[in-house]
PDB file of C-alpha atoms in Angstrom:
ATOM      1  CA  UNK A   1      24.915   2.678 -12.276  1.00 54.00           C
ATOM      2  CA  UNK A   2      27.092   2.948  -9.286  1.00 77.00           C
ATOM      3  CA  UNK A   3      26.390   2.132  -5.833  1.00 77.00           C
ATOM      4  CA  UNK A   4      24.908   5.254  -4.570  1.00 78.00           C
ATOM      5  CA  UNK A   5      22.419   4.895  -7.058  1.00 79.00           C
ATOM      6  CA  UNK A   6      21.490   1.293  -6.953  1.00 82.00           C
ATOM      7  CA  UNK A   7      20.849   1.453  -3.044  1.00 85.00           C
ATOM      8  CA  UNK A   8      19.259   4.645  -3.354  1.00 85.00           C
ATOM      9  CA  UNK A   9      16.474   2.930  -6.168  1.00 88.00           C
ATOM     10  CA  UNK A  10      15.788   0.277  -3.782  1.00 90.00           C
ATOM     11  CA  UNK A  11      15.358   2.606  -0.417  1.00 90.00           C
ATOM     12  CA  UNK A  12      13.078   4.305  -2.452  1.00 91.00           C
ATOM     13  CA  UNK A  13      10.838   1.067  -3.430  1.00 93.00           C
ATOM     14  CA  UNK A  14      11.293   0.110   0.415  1.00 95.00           C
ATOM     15  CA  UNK A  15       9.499   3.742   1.065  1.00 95.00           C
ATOM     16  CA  UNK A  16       6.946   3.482  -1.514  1.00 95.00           C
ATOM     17  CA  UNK A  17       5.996  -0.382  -0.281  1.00 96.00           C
ATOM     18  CA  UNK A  18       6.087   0.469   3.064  1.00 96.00           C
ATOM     19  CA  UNK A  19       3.483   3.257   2.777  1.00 97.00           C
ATOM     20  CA  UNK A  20       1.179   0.945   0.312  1.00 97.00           C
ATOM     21  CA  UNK A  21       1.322  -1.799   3.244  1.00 97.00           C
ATOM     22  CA  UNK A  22       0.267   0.590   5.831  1.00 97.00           C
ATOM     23  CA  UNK A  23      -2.266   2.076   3.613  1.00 97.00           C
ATOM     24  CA  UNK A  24      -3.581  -1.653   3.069  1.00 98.00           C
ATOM     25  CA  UNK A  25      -3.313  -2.543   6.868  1.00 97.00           C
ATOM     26  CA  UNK A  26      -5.599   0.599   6.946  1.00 97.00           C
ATOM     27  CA  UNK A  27      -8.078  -0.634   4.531  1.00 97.00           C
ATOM     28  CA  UNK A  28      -8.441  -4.465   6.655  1.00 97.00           C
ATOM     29  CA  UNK A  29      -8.848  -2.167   9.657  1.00 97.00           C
ATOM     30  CA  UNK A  30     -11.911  -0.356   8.647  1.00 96.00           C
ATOM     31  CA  UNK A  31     -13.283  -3.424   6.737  1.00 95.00           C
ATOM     32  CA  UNK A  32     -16.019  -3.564   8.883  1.00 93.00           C
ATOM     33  CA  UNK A  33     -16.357   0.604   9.574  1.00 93.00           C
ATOM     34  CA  UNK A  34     -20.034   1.971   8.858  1.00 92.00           C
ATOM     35  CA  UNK A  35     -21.246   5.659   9.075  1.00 90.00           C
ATOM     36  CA  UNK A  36     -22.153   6.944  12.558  1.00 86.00           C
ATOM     37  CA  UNK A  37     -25.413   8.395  11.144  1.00 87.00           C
ATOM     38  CA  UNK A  38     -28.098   7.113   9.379  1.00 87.00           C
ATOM     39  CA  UNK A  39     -27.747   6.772   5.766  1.00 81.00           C
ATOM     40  CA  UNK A  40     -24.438   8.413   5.721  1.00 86.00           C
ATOM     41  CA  UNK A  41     -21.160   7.136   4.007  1.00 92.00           C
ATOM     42  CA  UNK A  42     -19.082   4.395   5.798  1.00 95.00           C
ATOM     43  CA  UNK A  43     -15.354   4.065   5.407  1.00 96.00           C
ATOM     44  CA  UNK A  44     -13.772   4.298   1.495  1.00 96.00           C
ATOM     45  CA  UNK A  45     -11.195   2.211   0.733  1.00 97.00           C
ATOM     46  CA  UNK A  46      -7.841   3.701  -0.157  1.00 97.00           C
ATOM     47  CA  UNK A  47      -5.381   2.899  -3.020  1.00 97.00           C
ATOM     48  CA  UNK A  48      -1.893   3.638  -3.403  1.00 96.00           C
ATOM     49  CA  UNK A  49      -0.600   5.085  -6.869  1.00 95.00           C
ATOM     50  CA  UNK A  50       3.145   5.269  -7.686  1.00 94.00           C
ATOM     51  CA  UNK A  51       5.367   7.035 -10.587  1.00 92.00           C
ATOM     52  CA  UNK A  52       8.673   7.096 -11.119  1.00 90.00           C
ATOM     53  CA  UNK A  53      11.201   9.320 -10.004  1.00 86.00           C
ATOM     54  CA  UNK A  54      14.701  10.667 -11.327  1.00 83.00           C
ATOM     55  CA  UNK A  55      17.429  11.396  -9.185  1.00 71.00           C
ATOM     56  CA  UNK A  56      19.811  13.365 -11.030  1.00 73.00           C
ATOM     57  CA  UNK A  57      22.241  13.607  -8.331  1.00 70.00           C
ATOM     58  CA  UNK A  58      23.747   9.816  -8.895  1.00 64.00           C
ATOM     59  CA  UNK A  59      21.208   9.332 -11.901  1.00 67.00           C
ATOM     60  CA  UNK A  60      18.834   6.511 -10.688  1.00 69.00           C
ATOM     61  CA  UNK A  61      15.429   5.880 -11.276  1.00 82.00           C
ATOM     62  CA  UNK A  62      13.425   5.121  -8.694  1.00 86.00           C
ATOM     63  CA  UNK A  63      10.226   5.152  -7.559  1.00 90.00           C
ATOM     64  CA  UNK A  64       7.716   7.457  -5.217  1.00 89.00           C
ATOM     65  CA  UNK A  65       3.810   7.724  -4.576  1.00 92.00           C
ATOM     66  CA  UNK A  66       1.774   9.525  -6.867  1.00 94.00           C
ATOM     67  CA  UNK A  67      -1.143   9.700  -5.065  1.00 95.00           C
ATOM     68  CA  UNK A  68      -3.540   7.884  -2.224  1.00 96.00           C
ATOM     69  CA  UNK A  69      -7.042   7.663  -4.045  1.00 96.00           C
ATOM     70  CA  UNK A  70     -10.463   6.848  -2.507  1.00 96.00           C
ATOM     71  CA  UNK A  71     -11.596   3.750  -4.562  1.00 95.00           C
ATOM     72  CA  UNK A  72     -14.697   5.356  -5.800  1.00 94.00           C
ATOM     73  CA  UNK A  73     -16.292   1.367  -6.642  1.00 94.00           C
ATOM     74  CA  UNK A  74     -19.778   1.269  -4.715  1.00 94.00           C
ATOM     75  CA  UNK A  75     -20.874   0.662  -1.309  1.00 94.00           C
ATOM     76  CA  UNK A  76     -22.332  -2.646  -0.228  1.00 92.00           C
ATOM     77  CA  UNK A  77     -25.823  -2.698   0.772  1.00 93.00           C
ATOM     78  CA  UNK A  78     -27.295  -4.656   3.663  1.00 93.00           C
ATOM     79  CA  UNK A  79     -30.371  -5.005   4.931  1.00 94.00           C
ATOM     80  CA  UNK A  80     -30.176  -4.657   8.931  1.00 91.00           C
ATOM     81  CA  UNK A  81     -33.813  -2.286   9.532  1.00 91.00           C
ATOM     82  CA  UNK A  82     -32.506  -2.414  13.550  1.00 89.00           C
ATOM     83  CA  UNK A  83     -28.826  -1.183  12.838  1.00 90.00           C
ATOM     84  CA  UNK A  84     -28.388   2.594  14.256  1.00 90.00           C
ATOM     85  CA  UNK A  85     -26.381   3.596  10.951  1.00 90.00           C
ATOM     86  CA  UNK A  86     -29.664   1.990   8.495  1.00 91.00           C
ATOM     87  CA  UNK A  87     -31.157   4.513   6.336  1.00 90.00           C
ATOM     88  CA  UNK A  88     -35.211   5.261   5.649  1.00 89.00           C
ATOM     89  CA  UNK A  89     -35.671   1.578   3.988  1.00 92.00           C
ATOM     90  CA  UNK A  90     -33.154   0.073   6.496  1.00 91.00           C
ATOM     91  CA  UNK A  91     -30.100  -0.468   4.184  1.00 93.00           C
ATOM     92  CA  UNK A  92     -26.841  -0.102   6.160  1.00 93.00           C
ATOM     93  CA  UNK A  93     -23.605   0.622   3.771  1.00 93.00           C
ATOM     94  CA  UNK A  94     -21.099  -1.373   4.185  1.00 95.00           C
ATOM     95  CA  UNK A  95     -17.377  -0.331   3.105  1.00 96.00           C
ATOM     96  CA  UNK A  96     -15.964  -0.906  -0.515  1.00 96.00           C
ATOM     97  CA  UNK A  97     -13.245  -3.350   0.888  1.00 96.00           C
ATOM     98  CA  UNK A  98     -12.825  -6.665   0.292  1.00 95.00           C
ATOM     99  CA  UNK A  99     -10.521  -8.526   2.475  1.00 95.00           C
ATOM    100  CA  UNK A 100      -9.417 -11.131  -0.276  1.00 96.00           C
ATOM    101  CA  UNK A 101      -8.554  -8.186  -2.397  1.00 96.00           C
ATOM    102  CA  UNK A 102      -6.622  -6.637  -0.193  1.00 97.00           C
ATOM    103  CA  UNK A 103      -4.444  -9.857   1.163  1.00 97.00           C
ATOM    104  CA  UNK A 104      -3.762 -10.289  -2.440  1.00 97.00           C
ATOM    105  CA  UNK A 105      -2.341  -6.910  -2.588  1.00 97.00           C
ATOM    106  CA  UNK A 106      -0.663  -6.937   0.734  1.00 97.00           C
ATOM    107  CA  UNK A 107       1.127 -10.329  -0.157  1.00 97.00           C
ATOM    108  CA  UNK A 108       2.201  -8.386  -3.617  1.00 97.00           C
ATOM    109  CA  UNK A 109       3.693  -5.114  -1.690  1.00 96.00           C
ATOM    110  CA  UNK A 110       5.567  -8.107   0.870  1.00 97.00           C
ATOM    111  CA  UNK A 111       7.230  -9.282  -2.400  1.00 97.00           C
ATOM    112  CA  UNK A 112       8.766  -6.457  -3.574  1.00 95.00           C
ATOM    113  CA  UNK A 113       9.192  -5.223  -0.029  1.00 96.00           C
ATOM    114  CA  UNK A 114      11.375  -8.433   0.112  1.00 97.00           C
ATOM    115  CA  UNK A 115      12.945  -7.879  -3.622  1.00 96.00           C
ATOM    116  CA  UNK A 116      14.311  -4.378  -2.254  1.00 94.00           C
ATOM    117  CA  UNK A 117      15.826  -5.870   0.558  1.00 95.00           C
ATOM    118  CA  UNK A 118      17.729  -8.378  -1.520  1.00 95.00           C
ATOM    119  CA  UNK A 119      18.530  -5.905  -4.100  1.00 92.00           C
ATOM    120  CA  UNK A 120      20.504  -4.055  -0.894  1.00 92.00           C
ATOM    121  CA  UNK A 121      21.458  -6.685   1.062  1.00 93.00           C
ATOM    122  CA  UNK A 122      23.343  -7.632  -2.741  1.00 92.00           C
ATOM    123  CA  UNK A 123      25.032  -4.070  -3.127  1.00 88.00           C
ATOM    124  CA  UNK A 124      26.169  -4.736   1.105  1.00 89.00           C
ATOM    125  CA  UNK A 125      28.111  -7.884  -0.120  1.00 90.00           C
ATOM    126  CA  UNK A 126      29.420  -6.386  -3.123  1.00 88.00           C
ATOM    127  CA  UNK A 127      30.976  -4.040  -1.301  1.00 86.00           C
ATOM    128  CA  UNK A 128      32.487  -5.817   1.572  1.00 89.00           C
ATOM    129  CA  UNK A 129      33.954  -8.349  -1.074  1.00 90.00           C
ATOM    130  CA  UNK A 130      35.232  -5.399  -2.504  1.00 87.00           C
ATOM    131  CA  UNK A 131      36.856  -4.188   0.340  1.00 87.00           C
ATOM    132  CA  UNK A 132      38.203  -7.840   1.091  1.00 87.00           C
ATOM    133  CA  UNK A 133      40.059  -7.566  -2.242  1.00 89.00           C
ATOM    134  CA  UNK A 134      42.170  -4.367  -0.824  1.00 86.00           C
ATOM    135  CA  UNK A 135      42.997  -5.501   2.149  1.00 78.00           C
TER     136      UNK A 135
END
């Protein structure tokens, strides 16, 4: 695997990272998000899906996102009878996220985030060593 192809597997992992870190982010954001109408569905929590991808052109493999799923795991149910959002019985629905959860996965994503960045910041000094040697 030459260069190209090596720094072109790990700006793809940065990509696919990045997005599952802001799709996480989103997730802790809504957290606490409940329907605007009585009854009704509150914020679904959102998961990132990846596959890999062949580059033919320098013939890497690297990575890209499959999809961004709704988590289809239930709501939580709380009883608040005064909340605007509570339904006939006064059950509000609380969002499918769980905060530990999703730290655990953010912290994960950071990691390999971080792993990418090596991986190029390795190919970088590989190459100005490289170029040391000619002078």
């Amino acid at each position: 695997m030459d260069l190209d192809a090596s720094l072109g597997v790990s700006a793809s992992g940065l990509r696919a990272q990045s997005l599952r870190m802001r799709t996480i982010a989103e997730n802790l954001a809504n957290q606490d998000s409940v329907a605007d109408t009585p009854g009704g569905n509150p914020y679904r929590r959102k998961v990132v899906s990846f596959q890999a991808a062949v580059d033919r052109a320098n013939g890497g493999t690297g990575v890209k996102v499959k999809s961004i799923q709704n988590d289809q795991s239930d709501f939580v149910k709380v009883y608040q009878p005064g909340h605007p959002a509570a339904d006939a019985q006064g059950y509000v629905l609380r969002p499918n996220v769980n905060g530990l959860i999703e730290t655990a996965d953010m912290k994960a994503a950071q990691r390999s985030y971080e792993a990418n960045l090596n991986a190029i910041e390795a190919a970088k000094s590989l190459t100005m060593r490289t170029i040391d040697l000619l002078k």
